[in-house]
Short mmCIF file of C-alpha atoms in Angstrom, two decimals:
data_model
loop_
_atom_site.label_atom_id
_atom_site.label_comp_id
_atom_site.label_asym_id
_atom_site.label_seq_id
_atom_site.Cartn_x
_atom_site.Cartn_y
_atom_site.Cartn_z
CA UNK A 1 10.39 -25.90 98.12
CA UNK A 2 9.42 -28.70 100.61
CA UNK A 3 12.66 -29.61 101.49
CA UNK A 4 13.85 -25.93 102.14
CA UNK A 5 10.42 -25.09 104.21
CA UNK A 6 10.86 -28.45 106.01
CA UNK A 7 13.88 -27.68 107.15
CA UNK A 8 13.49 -24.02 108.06
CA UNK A 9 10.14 -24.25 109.80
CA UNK A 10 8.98 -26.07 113.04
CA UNK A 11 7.28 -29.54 112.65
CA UNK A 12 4.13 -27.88 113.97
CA UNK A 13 4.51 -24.96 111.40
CA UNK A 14 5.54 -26.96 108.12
CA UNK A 15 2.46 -29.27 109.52
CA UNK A 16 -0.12 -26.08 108.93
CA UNK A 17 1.50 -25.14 105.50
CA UNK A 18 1.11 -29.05 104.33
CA UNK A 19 -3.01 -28.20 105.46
CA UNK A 20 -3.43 -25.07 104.36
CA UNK A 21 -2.34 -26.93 100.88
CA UNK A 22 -4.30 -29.64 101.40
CA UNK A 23 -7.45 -27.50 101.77
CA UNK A 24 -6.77 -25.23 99.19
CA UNK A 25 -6.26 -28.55 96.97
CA UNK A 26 -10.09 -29.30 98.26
CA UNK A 27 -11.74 -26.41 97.69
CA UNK A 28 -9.96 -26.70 93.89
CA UNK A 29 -11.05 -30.11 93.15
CA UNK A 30 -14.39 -29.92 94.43
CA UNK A 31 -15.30 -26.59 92.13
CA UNK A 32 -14.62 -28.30 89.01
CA UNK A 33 -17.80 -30.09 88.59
CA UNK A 34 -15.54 -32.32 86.20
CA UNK A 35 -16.01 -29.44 83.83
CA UNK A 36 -12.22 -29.29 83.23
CA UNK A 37 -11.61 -33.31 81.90
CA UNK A 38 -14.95 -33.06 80.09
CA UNK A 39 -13.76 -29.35 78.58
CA UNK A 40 -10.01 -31.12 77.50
CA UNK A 41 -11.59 -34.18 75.91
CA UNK A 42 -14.05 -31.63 73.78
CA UNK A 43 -11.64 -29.11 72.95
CA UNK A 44 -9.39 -32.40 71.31
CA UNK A 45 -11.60 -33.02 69.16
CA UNK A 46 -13.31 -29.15 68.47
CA UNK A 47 -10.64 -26.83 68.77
CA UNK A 48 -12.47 -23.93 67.29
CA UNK A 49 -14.96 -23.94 70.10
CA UNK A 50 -12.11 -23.69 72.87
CA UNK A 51 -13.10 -20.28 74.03
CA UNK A 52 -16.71 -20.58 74.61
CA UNK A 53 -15.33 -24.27 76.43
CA UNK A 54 -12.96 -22.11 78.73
CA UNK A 55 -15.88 -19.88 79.51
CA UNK A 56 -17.96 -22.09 80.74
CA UNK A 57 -15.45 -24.03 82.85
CA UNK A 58 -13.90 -20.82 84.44
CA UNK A 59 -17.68 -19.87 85.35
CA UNK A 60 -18.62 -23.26 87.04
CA UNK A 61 -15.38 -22.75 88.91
CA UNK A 62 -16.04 -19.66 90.46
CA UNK A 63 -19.58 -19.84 90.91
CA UNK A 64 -18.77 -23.24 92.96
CA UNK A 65 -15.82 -22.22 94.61
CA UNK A 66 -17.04 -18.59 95.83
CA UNK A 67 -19.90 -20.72 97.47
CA UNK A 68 -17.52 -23.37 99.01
CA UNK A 69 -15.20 -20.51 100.30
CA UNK A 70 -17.75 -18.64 102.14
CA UNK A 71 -19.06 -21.62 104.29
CA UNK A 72 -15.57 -22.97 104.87
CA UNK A 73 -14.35 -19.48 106.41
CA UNK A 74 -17.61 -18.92 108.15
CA UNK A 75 -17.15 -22.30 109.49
CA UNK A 76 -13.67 -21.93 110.76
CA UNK A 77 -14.62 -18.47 112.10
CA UNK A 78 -17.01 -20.26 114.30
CA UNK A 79 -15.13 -23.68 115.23
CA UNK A 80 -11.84 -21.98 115.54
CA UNK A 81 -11.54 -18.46 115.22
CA UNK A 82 -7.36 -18.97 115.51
CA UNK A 83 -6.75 -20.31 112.15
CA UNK A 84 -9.04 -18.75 109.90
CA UNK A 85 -6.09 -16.99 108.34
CA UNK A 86 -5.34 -20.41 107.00
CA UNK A 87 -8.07 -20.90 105.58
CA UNK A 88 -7.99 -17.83 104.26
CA UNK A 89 -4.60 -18.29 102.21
CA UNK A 90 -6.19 -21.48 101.12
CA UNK A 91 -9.13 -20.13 99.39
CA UNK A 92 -6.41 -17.47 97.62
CA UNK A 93 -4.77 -20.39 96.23
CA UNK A 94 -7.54 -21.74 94.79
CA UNK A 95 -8.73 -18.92 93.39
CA UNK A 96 -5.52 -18.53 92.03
CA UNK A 97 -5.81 -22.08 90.85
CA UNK A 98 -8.80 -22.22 89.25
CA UNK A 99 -7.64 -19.14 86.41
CA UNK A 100 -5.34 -22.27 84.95
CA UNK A 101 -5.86 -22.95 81.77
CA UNK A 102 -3.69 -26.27 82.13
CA UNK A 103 -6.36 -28.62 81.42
CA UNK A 104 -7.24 -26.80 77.80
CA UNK A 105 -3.77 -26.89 76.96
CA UNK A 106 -3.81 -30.64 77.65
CA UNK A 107 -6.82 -30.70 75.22
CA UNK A 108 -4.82 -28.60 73.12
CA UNK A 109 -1.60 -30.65 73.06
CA UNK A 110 0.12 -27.99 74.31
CA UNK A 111 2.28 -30.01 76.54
CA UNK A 112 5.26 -27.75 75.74
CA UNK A 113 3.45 -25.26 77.37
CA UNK A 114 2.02 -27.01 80.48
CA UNK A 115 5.40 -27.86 81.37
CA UNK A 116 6.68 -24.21 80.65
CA UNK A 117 3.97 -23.14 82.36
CA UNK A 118 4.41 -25.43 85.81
CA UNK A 119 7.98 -25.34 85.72
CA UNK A 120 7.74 -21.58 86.18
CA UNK A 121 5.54 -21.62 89.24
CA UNK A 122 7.74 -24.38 90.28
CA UNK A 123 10.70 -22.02 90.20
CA UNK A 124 8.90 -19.42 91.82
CA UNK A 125 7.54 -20.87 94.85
CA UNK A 126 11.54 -22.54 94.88
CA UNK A 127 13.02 -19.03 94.67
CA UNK A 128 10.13 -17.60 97.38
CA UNK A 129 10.88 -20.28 99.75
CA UNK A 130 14.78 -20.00 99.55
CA UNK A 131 14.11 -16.11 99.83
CA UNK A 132 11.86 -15.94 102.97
CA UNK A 133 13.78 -18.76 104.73
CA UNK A 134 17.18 -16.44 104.36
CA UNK A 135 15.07 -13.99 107.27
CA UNK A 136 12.66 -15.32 108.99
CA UNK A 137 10.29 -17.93 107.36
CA UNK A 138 6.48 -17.94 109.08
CA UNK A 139 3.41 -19.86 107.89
CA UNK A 140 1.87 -16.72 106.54
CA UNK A 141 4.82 -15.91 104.43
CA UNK A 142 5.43 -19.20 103.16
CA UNK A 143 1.62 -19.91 102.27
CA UNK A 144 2.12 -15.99 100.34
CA UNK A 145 4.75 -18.08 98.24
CA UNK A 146 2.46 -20.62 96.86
CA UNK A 147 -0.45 -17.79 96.04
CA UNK A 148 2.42 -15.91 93.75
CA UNK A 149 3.02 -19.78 92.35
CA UNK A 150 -0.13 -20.84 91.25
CA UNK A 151 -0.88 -17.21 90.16
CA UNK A 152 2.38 -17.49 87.89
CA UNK A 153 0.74 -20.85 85.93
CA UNK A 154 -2.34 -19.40 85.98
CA UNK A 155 -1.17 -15.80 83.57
CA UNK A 156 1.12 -18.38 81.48
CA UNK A 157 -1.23 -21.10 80.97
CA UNK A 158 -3.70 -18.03 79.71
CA UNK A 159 -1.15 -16.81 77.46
CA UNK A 160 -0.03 -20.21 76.36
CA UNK A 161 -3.92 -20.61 75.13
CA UNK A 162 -3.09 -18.07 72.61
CA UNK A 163 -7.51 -17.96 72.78
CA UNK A 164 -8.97 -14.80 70.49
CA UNK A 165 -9.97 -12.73 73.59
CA UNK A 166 -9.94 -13.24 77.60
CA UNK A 167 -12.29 -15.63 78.93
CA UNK A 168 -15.37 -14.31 80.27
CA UNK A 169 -16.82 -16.81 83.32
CA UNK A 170 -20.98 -17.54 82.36
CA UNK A 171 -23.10 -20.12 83.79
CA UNK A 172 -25.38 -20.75 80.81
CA UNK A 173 -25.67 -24.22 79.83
CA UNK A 174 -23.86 -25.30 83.35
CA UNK A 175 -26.65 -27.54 84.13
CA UNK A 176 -26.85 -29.46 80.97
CA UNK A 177 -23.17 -29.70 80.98
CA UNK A 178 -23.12 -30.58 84.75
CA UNK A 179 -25.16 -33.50 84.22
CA UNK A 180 -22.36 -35.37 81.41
CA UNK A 181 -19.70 -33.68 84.03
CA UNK A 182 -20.63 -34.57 87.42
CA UNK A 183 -19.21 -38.27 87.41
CA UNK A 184 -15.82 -36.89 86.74
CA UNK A 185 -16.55 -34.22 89.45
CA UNK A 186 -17.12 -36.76 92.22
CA UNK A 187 -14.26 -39.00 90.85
CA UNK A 188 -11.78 -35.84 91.11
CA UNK A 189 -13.00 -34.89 94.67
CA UNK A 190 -12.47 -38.78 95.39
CA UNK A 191 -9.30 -39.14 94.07
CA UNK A 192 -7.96 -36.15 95.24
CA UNK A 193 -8.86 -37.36 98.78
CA UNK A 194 -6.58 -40.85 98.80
CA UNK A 195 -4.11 -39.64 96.45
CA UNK A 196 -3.44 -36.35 98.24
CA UNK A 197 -3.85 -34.24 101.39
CA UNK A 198 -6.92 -36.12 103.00
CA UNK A 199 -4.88 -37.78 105.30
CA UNK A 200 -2.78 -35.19 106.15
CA UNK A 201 -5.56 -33.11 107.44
CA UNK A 202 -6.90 -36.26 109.79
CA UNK A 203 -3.67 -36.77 111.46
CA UNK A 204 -3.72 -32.55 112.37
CA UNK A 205 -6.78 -33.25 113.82
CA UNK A 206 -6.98 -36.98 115.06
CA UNK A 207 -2.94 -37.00 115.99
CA UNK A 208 -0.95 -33.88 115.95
CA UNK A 209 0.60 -30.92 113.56
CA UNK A 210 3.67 -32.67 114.23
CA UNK A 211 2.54 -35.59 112.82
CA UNK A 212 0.84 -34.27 110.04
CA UNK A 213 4.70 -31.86 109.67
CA UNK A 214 6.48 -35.65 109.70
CA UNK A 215 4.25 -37.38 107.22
CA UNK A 216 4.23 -34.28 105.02
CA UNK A 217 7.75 -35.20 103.94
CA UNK A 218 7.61 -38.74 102.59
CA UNK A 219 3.88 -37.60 100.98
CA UNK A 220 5.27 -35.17 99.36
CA UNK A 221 8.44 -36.81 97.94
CA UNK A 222 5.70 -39.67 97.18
CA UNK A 223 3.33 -36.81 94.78
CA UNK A 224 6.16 -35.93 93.01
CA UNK A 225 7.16 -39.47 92.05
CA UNK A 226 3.71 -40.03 91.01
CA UNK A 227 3.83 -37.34 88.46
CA UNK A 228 4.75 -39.53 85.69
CA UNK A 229 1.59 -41.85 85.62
CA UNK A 230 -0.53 -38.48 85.79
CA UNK A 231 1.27 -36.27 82.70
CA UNK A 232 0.74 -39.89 80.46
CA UNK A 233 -2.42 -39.74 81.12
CA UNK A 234 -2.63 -36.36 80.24
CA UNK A 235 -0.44 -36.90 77.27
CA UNK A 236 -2.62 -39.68 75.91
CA UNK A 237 -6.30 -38.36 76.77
CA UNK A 238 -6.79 -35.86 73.39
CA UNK A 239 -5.24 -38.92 71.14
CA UNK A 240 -7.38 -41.57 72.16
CA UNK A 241 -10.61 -39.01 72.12
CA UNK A 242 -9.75 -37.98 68.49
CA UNK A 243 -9.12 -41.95 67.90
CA UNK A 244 -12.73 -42.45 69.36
CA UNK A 245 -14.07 -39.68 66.89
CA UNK A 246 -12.47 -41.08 64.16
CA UNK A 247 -14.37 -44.77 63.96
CA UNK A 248 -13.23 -48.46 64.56
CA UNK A 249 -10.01 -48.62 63.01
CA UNK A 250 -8.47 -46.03 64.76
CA UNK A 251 -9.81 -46.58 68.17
CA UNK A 252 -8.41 -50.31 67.60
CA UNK A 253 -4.77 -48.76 66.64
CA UNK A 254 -4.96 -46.35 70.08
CA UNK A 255 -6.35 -49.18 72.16
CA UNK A 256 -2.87 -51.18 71.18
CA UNK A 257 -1.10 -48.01 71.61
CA UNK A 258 -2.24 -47.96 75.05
CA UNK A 259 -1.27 -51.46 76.00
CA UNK A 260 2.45 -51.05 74.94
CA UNK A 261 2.68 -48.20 76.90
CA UNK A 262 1.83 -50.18 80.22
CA UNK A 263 4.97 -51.71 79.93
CA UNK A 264 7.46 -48.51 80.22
CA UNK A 265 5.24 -46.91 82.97
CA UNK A 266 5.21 -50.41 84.90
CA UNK A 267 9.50 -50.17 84.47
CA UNK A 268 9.30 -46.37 86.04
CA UNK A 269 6.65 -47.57 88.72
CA UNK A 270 9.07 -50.41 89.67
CA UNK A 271 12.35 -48.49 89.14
CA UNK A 272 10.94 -45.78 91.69
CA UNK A 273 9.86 -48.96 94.60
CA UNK A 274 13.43 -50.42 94.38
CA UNK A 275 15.01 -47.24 95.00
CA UNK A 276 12.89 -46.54 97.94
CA UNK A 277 13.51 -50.43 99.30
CA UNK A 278 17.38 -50.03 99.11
CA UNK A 279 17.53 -46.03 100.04
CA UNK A 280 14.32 -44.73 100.98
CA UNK A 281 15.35 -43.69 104.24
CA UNK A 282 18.53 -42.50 103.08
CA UNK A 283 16.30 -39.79 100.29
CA UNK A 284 14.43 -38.70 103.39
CA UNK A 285 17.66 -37.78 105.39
CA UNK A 286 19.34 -36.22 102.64
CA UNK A 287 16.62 -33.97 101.40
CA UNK A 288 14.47 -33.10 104.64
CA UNK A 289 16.70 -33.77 107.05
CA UNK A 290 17.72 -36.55 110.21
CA UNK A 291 13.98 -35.78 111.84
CA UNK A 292 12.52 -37.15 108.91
CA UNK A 293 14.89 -40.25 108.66
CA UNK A 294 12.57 -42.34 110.72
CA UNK A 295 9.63 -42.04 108.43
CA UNK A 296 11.52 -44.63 106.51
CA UNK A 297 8.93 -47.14 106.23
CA UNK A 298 5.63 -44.60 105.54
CA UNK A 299 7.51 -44.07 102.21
CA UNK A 300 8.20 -47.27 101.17
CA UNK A 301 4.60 -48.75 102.05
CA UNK A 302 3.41 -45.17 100.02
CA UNK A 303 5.94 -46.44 96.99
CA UNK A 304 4.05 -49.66 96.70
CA UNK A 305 1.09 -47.68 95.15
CA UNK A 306 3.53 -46.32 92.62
CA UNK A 307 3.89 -48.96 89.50
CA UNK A 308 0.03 -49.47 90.04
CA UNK A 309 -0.77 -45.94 89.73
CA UNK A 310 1.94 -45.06 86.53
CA UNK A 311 0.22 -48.24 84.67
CA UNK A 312 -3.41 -47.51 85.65
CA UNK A 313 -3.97 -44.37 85.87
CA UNK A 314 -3.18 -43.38 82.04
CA UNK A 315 -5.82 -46.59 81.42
CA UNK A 316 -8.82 -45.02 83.60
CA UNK A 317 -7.93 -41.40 82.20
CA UNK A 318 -8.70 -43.25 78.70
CA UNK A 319 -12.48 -43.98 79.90
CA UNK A 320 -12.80 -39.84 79.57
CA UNK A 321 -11.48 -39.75 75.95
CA UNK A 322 -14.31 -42.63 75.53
CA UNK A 323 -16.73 -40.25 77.05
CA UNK A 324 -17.35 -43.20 79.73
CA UNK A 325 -17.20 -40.66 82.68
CA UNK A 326 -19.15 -43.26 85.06
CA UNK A 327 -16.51 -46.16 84.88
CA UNK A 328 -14.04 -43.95 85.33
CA UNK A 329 -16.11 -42.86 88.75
CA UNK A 330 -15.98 -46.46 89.58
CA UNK A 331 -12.83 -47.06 90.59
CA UNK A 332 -12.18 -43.51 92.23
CA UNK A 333 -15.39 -44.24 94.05
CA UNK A 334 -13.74 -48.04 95.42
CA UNK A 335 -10.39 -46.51 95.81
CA UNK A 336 -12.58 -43.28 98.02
CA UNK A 337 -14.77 -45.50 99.92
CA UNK A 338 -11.46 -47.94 101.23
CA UNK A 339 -9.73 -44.74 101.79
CA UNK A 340 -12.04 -43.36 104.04
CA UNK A 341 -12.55 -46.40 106.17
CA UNK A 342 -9.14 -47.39 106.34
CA UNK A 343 -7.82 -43.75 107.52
CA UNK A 344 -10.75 -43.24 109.86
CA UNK A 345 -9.81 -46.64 111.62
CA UNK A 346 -5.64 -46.49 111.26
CA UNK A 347 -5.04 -42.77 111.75
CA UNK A 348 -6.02 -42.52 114.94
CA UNK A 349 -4.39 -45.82 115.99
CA UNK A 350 -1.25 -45.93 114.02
CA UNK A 351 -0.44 -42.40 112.84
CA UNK A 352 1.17 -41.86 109.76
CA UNK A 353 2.08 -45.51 108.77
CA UNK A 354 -1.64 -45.93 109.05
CA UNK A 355 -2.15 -43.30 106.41
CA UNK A 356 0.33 -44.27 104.32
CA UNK A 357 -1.41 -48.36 104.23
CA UNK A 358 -4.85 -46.49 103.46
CA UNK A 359 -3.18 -44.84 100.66
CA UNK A 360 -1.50 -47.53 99.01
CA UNK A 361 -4.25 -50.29 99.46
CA UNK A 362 -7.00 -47.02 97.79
CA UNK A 363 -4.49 -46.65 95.43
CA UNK A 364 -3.94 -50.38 94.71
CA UNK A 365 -7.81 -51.24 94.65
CA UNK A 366 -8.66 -48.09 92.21
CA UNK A 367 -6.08 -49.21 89.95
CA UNK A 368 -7.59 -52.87 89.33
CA UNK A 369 -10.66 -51.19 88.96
CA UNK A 370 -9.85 -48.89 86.41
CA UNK A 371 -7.60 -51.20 84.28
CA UNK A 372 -10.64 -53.95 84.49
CA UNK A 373 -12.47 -51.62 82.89
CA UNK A 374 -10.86 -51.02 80.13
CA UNK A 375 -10.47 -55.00 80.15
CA UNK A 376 -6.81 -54.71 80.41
CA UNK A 377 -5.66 -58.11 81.98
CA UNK A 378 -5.14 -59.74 78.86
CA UNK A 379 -2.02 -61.86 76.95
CA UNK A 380 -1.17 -57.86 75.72
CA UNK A 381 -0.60 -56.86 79.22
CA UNK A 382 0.19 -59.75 81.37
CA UNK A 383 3.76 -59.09 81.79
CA UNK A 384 4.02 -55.35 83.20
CA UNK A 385 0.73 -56.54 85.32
CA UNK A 386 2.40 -59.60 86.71
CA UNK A 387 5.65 -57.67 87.40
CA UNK A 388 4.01 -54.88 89.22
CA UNK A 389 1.79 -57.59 91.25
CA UNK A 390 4.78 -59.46 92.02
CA UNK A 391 6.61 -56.10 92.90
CA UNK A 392 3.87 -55.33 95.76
CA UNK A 393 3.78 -58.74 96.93
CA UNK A 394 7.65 -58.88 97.75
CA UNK A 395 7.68 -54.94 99.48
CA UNK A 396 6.18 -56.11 102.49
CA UNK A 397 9.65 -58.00 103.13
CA UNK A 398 11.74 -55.06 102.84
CA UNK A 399 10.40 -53.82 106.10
CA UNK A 400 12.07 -56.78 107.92
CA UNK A 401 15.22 -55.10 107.57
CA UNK A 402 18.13 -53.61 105.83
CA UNK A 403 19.78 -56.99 104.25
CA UNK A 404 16.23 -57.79 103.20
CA UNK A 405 15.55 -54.31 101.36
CA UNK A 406 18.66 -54.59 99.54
CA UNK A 407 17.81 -57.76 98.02
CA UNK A 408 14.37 -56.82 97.76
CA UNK A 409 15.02 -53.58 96.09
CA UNK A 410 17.78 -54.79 93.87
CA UNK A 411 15.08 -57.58 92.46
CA UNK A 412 12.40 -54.76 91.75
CA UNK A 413 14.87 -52.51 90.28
CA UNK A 414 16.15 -55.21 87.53
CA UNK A 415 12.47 -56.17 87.10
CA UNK A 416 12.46 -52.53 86.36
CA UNK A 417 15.33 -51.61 83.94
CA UNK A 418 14.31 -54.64 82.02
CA UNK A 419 10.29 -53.40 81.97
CA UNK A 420 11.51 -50.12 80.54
CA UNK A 421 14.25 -51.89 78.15
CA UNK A 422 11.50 -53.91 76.54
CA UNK A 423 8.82 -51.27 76.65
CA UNK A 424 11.02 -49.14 74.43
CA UNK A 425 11.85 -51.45 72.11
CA UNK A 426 7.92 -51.97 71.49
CA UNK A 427 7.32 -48.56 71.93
CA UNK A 428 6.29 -46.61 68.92
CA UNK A 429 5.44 -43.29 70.16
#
């Protein structure tokens, strides 16, 4: 759907879709209190209380987002009266968003269904997109699309939950569980921030929609090669919290479980930065189109973050099977705080390669952070660590030029095939 709307709208008018997004993502994140990744860890490990766990989440949601919502339009109706009809499709989205039951499947081990379920809004903002860019595509009509999306996951990740009776949004008990939550909460809301549409937003504002249209591309192309890091983590969360439950032994067996996997998600990480060194430009060209071609070099230094993120991400989402919600916060909080800096100096200077460096090095930093945590630079795990470091180390060279990528890339991508090679032979499942 990016690809199609990129090439069918303006710079300037795929630029305000990419915000509207990024706002909507906001508002989402920032309503969840952290009630969602406490809610998936506890229905693991008490499925028979997953109602009364949905009904608390959905409440904190709403009561939190309906809040947010009203001073974000009342501030845009103020500040600039022009666009408050983006704002307005934003805070549809996220009401649309915030209905998902995704993260109780997750809890649930319904990953069957989550993919069901986001495949199917997938296709429908694809077959929207296609549809209104056969008349005459606008902003409104394409930001309409991604409402009917999310509002497609939303009804099947409610059916999927196959739950005795509707949820019914209550506040009782928020506090109390606010206060195990809120850690998580702020480490979402940080996250979310370097890892997606932050930037995005500060180069509408600091640069141009044109800039924030051009960037848009690689960012997006960059999310979606991410994904496999995040659905691991997903994957892995209810296991290791039932492991936790269970006593020593078993905690020992998923902690080992854990480390093997580092090794096939530091293969993908790497397989994904040598493609991008020996044909990054080339994706950009052939999916968004020749305007996009020169943003070359925003998605390789993007890419770098890659094999950190698909090794360490799974690791940190492990501290909230542990129930240790404050580590986890530390290294979203590093990762938030570099972020911040570094786009607030390099935006405004250097545009969307700035942005993209502030991503990777947040990225990069959160990464160590999380995976010291969980004290994983040991013998177990020195080989998909030292790979991935060496990987980031040699990138930089690619951007000398095209001889260099190509030797560069074709390095990282054996490093690669051989990571994932090795990782499944050790690879029990």
């Amino acid at each position: 759907a990016a690809v199609v709307l990129a090439r069918a709208l303006s710079l300037e008018d795929y630029g305000l879709v990419n915000v509207a997004i990024a706002i909507a993502g906001i508002l989402f994140v920032a309503c969840g209190l952290g009630l969602p990744e406490t809610g998936s860890r506890d229905a693991s490990v008490a499925r028979a209380r997953a109602a009364v766990i949905a009904d608390r989440v959905l409440g904190g949601r709403l009561l939190v987002l309906g809040a947010l919502s009203f001073v974000a339009l009342a501030v845009v109706l103020v500040a600039a009266p022009d666009d408050v009809w983006v704002v307005a499709f934003a805070v549809a989205m996220a009401l649309a968003l915030a209905w998902s039951l995704e993260w109780l499947l997750r809890g649930l081990e319904r990953m069957g269904s989550v993919a069901v379920a986001n495949a199917a809004g997938g296709a429908v903002v694809l077959a929207g997109a296609v549809l209104i860019t056969a008349t005459r595509p606008t902003v409104p009509s394409a930001l309409a699309v991604f409402v009917v999306g999310e509002l497609t996951v939303a009804l099947l990740t409610l059916r999927a939950a196959r739950l005795p009776r509707l949820p019914r949004p209550r506040i009782r008990g928020l506090r109390t569980a606010t206060r195990r939550s809120w850690p998580l909460g702020a480490s979402a809301l940080v996250v979310y921030s370097y890892y997606a549409n932050l930037d995005t937003i500060l180069l509408s504002v600091t640069r141009s929609a044109q800039e924030a249209g051009l960037y848009s591309a690689p960012y997006r192309l960059f999310l979606a090669l991410n994904v496999l890091g995040t659905f691991a983590a997903y994957a892995l969360l209810p296991r290791i919290a039932r492991a936790v439950e269970a006593g020593a032994a078993a905690d020992a067996i998923a902690r080992a479980g854990l480390q093997r996997a580092l090794m096939p998600l530091a293969g993908y990480g790497l397989l994904v930065l040598g493609a991008v060194e020996i044909a990054g430009e080339d994706m950009l060209r052939l999916l968004f189109g020749g305007r996009f071609a020169g943003q070359g070099d925003v998605f390789l230094v993007l890419c770098v973050a890659v094999p950190w993120f698909s090794v360490a991400f799974p690791v940190g989402y492990a501290l909230i099977a542990r129930d240790a919600n404050r580590r986890f916060f530390a290294g979203a909080a590093v990762a938030g705080v570099l972020n911040l800096v570094l786009n607030a100096v390099l935006i405004p200077l250097f545009g969307p390669i700035g942005a993209a460096v502030a991503t990777a090095v947040a990225l990069v930093a959160g990464s160590i952070v999380w995976l010291r945590a969980q004290d994983m630079f040991n013998r177990a795990t020195a080989t998909p660590i030292a790979l991935v470091a060496a990987a980031t180390l040699a990138a930089p060279a690619a951007l000398a030029g095209s001889a260099v990528a190509l030797g560069i890339g074709a390095l990282t991508l054996a490093a690669g095939i051989i990571a994932v090679a090795a990782g499944a032979r050790s690879w029990d499942g």
